[in-house]
Every structure is written in structure tokens, then in C-alpha cells.
Short mmCIF file of C-alpha atoms in Angstrom, two decimals:
data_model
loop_
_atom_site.label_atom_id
_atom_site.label_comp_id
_atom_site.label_asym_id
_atom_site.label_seq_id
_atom_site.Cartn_x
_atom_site.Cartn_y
_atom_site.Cartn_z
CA UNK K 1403 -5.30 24.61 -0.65
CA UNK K 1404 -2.73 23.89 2.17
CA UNK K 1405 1.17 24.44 2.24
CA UNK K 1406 3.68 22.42 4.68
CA UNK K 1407 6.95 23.69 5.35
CA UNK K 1408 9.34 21.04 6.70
CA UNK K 1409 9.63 17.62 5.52
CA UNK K 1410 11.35 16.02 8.02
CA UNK K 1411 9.86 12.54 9.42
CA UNK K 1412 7.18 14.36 10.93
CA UNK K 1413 6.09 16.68 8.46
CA UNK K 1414 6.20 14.22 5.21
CA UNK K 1415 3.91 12.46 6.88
CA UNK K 1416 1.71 14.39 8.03
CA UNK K 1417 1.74 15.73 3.97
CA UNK K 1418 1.21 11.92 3.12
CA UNK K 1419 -1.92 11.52 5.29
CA UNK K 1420 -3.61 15.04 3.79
CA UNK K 1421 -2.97 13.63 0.41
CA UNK K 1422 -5.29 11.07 1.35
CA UNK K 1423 -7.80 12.58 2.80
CA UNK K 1424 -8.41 14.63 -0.85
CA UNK K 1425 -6.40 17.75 -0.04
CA UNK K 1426 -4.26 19.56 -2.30
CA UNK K 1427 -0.43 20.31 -0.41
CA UNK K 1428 2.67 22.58 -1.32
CA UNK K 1429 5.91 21.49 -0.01
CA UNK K 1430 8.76 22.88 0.96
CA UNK K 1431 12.03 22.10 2.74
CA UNK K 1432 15.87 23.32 2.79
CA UNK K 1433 16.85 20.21 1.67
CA UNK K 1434 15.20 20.21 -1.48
CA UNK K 1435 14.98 16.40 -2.31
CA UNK K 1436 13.24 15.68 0.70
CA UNK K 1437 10.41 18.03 -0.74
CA UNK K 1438 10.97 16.46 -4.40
CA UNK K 1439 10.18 13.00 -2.93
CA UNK K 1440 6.81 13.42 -1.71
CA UNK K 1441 5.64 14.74 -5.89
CA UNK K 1442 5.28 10.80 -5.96
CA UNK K 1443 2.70 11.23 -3.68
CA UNK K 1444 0.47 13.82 -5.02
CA UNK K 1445 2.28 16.79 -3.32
CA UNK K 1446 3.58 19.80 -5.34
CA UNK K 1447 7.26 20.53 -4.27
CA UNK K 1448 9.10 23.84 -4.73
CA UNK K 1449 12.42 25.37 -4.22
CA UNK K 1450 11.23 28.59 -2.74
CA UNK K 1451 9.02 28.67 1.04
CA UNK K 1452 7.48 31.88 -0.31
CA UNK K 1453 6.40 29.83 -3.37
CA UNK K 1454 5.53 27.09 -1.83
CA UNK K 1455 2.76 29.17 0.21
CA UNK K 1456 1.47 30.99 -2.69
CA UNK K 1457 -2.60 30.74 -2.55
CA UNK K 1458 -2.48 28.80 0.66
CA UNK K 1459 -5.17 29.59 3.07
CA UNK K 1460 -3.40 27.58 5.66
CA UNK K 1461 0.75 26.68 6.12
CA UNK K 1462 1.88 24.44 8.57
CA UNK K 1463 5.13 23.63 9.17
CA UNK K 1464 6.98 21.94 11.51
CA UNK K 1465 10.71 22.47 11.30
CA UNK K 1466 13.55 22.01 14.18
CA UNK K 1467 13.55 25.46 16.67
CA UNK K 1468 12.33 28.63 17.31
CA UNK K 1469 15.46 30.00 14.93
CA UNK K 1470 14.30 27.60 12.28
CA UNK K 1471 11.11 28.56 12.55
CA UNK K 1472 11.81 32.38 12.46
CA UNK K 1473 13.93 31.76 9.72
CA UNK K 1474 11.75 29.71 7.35
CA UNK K 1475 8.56 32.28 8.00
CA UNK K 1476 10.81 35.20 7.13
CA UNK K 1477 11.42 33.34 3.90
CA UNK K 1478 7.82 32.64 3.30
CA UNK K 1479 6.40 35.80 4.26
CA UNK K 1480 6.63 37.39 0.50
CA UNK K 1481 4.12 34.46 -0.21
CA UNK K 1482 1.77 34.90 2.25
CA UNK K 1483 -1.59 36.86 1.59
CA UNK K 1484 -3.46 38.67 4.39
CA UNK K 1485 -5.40 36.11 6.68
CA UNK K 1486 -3.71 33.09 6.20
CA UNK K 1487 -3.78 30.82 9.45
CA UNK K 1488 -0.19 29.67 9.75
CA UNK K 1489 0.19 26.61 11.77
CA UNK K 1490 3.46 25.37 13.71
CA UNK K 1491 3.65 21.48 15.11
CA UNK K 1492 7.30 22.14 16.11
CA UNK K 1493 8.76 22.52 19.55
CA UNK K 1494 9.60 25.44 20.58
CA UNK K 1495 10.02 27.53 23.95
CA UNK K 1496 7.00 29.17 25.43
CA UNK K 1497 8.04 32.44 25.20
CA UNK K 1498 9.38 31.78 21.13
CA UNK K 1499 5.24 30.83 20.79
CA UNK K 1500 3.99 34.12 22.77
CA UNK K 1501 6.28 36.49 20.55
CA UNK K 1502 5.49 35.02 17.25
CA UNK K 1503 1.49 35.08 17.35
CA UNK K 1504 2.02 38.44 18.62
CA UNK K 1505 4.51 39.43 15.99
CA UNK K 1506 2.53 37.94 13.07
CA UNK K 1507 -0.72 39.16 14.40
CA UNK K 1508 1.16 42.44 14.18
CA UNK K 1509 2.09 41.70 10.50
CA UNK K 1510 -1.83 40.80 9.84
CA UNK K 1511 -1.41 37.23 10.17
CA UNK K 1512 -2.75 34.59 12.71
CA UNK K 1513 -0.32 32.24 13.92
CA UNK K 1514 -1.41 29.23 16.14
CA UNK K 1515 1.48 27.05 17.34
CA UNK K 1516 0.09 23.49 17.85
CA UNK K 1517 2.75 20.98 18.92
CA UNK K 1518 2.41 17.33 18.97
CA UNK K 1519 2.77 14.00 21.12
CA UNK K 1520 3.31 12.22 17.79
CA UNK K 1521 5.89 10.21 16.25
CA UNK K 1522 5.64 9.85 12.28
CA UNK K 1523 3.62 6.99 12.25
CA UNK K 1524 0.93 9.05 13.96
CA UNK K 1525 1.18 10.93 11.87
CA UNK K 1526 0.45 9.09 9.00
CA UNK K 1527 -2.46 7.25 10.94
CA UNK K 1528 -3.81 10.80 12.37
CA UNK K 1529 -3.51 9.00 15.68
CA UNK K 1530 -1.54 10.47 19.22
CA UNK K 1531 -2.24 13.91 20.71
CA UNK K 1532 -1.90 17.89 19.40
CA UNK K 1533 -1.64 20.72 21.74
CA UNK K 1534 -3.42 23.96 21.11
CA UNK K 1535 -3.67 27.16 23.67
CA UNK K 1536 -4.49 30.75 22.88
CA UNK K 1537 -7.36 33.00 20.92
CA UNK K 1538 -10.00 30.40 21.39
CA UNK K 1539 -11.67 32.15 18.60
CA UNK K 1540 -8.49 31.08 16.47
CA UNK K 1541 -8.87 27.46 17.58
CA UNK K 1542 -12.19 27.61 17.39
CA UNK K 1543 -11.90 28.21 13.63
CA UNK K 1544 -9.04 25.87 13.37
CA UNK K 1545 -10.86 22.83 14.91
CA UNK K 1546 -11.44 20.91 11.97
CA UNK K 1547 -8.72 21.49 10.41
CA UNK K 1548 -6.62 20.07 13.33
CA UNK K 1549 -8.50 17.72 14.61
CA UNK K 1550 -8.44 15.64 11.13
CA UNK K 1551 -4.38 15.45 11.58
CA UNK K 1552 -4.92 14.01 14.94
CA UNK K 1553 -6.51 11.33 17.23
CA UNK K 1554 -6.88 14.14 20.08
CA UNK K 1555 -6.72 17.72 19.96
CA UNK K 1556 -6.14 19.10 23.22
CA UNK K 1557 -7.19 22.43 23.98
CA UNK K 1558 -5.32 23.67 26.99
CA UNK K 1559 -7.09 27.44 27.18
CA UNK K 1560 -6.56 31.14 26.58
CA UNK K 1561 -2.53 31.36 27.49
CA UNK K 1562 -0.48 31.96 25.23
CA UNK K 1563 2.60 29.23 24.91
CA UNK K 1564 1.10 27.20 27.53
CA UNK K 1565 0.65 24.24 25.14
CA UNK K 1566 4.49 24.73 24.27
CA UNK K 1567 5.58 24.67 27.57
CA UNK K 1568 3.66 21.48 27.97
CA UNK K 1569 5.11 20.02 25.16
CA UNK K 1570 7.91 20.56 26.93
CA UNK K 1571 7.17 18.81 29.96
CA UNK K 1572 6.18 15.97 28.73
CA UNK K 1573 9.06 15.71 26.72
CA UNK K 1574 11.24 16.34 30.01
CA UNK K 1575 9.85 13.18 31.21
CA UNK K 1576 10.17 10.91 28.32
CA UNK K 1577 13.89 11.97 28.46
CA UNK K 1578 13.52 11.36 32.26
CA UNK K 1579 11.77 8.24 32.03
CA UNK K 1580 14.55 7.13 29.33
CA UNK K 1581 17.15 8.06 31.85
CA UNK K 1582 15.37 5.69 34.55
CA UNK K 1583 15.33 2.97 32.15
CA UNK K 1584 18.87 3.08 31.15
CA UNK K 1585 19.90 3.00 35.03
CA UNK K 1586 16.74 0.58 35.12
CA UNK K 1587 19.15 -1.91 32.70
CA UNK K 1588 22.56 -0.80 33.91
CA UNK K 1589 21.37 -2.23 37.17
CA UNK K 1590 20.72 -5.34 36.03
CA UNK K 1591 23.76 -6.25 34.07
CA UNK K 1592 26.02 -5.16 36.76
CA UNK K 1593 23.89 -7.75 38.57
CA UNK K 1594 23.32 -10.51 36.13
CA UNK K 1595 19.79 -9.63 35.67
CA UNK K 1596 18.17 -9.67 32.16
CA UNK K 1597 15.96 -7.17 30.56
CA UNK K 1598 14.10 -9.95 29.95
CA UNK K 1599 13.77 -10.77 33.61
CA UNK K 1600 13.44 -6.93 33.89
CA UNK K 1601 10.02 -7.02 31.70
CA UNK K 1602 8.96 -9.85 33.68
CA UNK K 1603 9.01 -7.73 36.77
CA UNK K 1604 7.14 -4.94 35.06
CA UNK K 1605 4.65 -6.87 33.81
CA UNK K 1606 3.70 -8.36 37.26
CA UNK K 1607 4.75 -5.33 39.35
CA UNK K 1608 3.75 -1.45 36.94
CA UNK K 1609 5.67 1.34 38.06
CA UNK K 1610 3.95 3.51 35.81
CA UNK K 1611 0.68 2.79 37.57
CA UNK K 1612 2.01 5.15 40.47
CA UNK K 1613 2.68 7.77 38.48
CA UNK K 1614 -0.55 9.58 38.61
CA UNK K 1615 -0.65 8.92 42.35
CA UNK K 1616 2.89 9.77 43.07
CA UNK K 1617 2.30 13.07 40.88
CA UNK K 1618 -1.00 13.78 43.48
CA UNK K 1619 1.20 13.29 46.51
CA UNK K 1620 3.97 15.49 46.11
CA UNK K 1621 1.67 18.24 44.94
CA UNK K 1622 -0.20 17.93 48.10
CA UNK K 1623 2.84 17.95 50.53
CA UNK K 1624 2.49 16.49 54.03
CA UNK K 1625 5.91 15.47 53.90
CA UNK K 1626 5.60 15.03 57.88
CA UNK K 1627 3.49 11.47 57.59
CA UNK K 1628 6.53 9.33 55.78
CA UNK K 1629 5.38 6.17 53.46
CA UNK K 1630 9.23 5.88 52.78
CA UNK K 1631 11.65 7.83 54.85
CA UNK K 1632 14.08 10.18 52.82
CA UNK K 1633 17.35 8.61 54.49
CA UNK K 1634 15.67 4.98 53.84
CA UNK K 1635 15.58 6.06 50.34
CA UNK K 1636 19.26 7.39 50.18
CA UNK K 1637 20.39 4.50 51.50
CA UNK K 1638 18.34 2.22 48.96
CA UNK K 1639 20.29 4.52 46.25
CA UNK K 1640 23.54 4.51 47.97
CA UNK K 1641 23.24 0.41 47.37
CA UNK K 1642 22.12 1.45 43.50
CA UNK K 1643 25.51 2.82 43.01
CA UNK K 1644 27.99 0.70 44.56
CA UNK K 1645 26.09 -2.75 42.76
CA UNK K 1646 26.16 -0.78 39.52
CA UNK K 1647 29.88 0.30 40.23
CA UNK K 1648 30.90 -3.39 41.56
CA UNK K 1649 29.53 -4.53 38.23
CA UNK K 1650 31.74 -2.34 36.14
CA UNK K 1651 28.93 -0.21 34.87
CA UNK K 1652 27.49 3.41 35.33
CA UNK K 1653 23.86 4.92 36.64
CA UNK K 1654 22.98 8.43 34.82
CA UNK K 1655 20.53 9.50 36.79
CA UNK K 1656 20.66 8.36 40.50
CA UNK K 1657 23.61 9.58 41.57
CA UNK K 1658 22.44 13.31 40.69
CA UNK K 1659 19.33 12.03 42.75
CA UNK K 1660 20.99 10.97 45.34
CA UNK K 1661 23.10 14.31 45.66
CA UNK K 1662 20.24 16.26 46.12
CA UNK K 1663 18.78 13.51 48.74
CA UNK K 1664 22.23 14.74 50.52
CA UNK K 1665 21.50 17.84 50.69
CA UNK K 1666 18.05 17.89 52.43
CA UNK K 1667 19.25 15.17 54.64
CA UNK K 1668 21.85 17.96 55.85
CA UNK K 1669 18.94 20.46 56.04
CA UNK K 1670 17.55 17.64 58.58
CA UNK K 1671 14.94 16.39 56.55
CA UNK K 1672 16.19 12.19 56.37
CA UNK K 1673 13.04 11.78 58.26
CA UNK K 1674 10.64 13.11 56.36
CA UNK K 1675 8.72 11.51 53.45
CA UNK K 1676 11.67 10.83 50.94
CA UNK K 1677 10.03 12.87 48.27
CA UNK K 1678 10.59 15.97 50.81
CA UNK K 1679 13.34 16.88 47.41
CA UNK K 1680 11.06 17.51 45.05
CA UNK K 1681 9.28 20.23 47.83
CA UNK K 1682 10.69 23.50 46.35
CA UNK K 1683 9.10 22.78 43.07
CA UNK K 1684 5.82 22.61 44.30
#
């Protein structure tokens, strides 16, 4: 029998999609409707977390940070019998991950945080990707349970938090990537351009086919042999700016670009390969 703390977007479904595969679930959230709702389901809901986990061989839970999650395991922790795998989709720091399988491993319990690249209806469909790093003996044992709630389970190795921390980064550059695209459309109204037109473009001409490549090259350096010189590129952004301010509109995320572009053009780097910026991050 399985528990699930947190029934946020994420979580309900996930509870949705175990109900029908056969399994039995336990719910539990703060807000205790939300935990009521999914009885209509097949789920049993109750007010207490430490309830709620009573006779589970596995909890999951996926909740909002690493407070919420400290929080919400201290309150389940009465509940909990010696063994149980807990399991934690939510997204949380690297070093919140580390401390927690440590502490609970302490406490004689085996915590495995497994965050996701999933947005609720993956999770219904058992489609996108989960992220799993640490005891390999753990995931090892975990497998099947995982990889049913999932189209991919990645296994990232031995360290500790280092499928957190690349939660993280991917996350960074889906808020990046957002970012890009709302300049992307700024842009364009300042210049009468549709995001129709926009999509157009893409569809003939895919940025995101360079991203892999792009990735390779600034990882590899030899910022000496320009494809694009650094102050070609700075001027390029310095037009960016004064069409989107011309057109009454504002760019988020080139002008902090462009600052640091400044900066190593100062250093005497505008002849270099413009991605010269990105150099101490290496």
C-alpha cells in the first residue's frame, strides 16, 4: 500500500494514475479538500500526514520547498514504520536533498528524492522524465516502482542531490528560454511583427536546433577563432534595445546581456568569439 503527501496539480495526479494501475493510495494535504476530492477516485483521504502513512511501505510526496517538505515529514514521522522508502518529486536545493537522506537514514529511514520534468498531464499519462541520483542500491530497489510513474527514469549516479541540482538547471533554462521568448515577442510588436510571423520564422529557421551545438562550443572554449565577434554581437543587441524602446515596449533579458557584453568588451575581449561572456562559467 502507497501514501502521497501533497495534492497539488502534480501530486493528484500522479494519485489518479496509481489508482489505475490497481494500487491502493492514502492522501494527504494541508488543504484538506484537495485530499477529500480525490475519495471519488478510489483514494483514501485523511486529515492527519502521520495517518495518512500508516501501513505504507512507500510515501511520496511532492509538496512546494525544502521547508514544506521538512515540515510535512516531521508531521508524518509518528506514522512511519522502520524501512519505509519515502519518496520526494518536489524541487528542492541540492544540499536540502543531501541533508535529508542523510538525516532520515539517521532516523532508520531511506529517503530518495526523485524530481520530475513533468507537468500534471504527465503525470496522469506516466509520460515526461524523473530524476534519480544516490545509493544505487536504493534506486535499484526503487526501479519499478518509479519507472511505472514515468515515461523515463533517469538515473544520474552515486551523488547525492545531483539530480536536484539538475532539476534545477533545467528549470533555469525554461525560465531563461521564457525570458528569450518574451523579448522574442516584445521585439516584434515594437516592430509590427506578428507572433504569427514569428512562428513562421521558427518553423523555417530552429533556434533550438543550435542548442546542443552552442552548449558543445562554449564548453570547449577557443574563444580566439570568432564565428561572431563579441562587439558584432553588442552592437546587434544595442539595435535590440533602441527598436524595442522606439516601439514603446521593454526587453527583460538583453539588456542584462548586453551589460555583461560591456564589460568584457572593456576587458578587451570585443574581438573574440561573442560567447567569450559565458567563459568564467566554464
Amino acid at each position: 500500500m502507497k501514501a502521497f503527501l501533497g495534492m497539488g496539480l502534480l501530486g493528484s495526479n500522479f494519485v489518479k494514475a496509481m489508482i489505475n494501475k490497481g494500487e491502493q493510495v492514502q492522501v494527504w494535504n494541508r488543504t484538506a479538500s484537495r485530499a477529500k476530492v480525490l475519495e471519488a477516485f478510489g483514494a483514501k483521504a485523511f486529515d492527519s500526514a502521520a495517518d495518512a502513512v500508516k501501513g505504507a511501505d512507500v510515501v511520496h510526496l511532492c509538496v512546494k520547498d525544502d521547508a514544506a517538505v521538512d515540515q510535512v515529514l516531521e508531521q508524518a514521522a509518528p506514522g512511519f514504520y522502520k524501512g519505509v522508502y519515502i519518496i520526494d518529486h518536489t524541487t528542492t536545493s541540492a544540499k536540502g536533498a543531501v541533508e535529508r537522506t542523510k538525516a532520515w537514514k539517521a532516523r532508520g529511514f531511506i529517503y530518495l528524492h526523485a524530481p520530475v520534468f513533468m507537468g500534471p498531464p504527465n503525470a496522469l499519462a506516466s509520460t515526461g522524465t524523473m530524476l534519480v541520483s544516490g545509493d544505487q542500491t536504493v534506486i535499484a530497489k526503487m526501479e519499478p516502482e518509479l519507472s511505472k510513474m514515468t515515461g523515463k527514469l533517469l538515473n544520474l549516479g552515486d551523488v547525492e542531490g545531483k539530480a536536484a541540482g539538475m532539476k534545477l538547471i533545467g528549470n533555469l533554462f525554461l525560465i531563461a528560454l521564457t525570458g528569450a521568448l518574451s523579448d522574442t515577442l516584445a521585439m516584434g510588436k515594437a516592430q509590427g511583427i506578428t507572433g504569427d510571423d514569428i512562428l513562421g520564422l521558427f518553423d523555417t529557421w530552429n533556434p533550438g536546433a543550435m542548442t546542443v551545438a552552442r552548449l558543445k562550443r562554449i564548453m570547449a572554449g577557443g574563444f580566439d577563432d570568432p564565428s561572431w565577434e563579441l562587439s558584432m554581437a553588442r552592437k546587434d543587441a544595442g539595435l535590440m534595445m533602441s527598436a524595442a524602446n522606439e516601439g514603446g515596449t521593454d526587453l527583460l533579458v538583453i539588456p542584462a546581456i548586453a551589460a555583461e557584453m560591456d564589460k568584457w568588451i572593456e576587458q578587451g575581449h570585443g574581438d573574440k568569439d561573442w560567447t567569450v561572456f559565458t567563459s568564467p562559467n566554464i
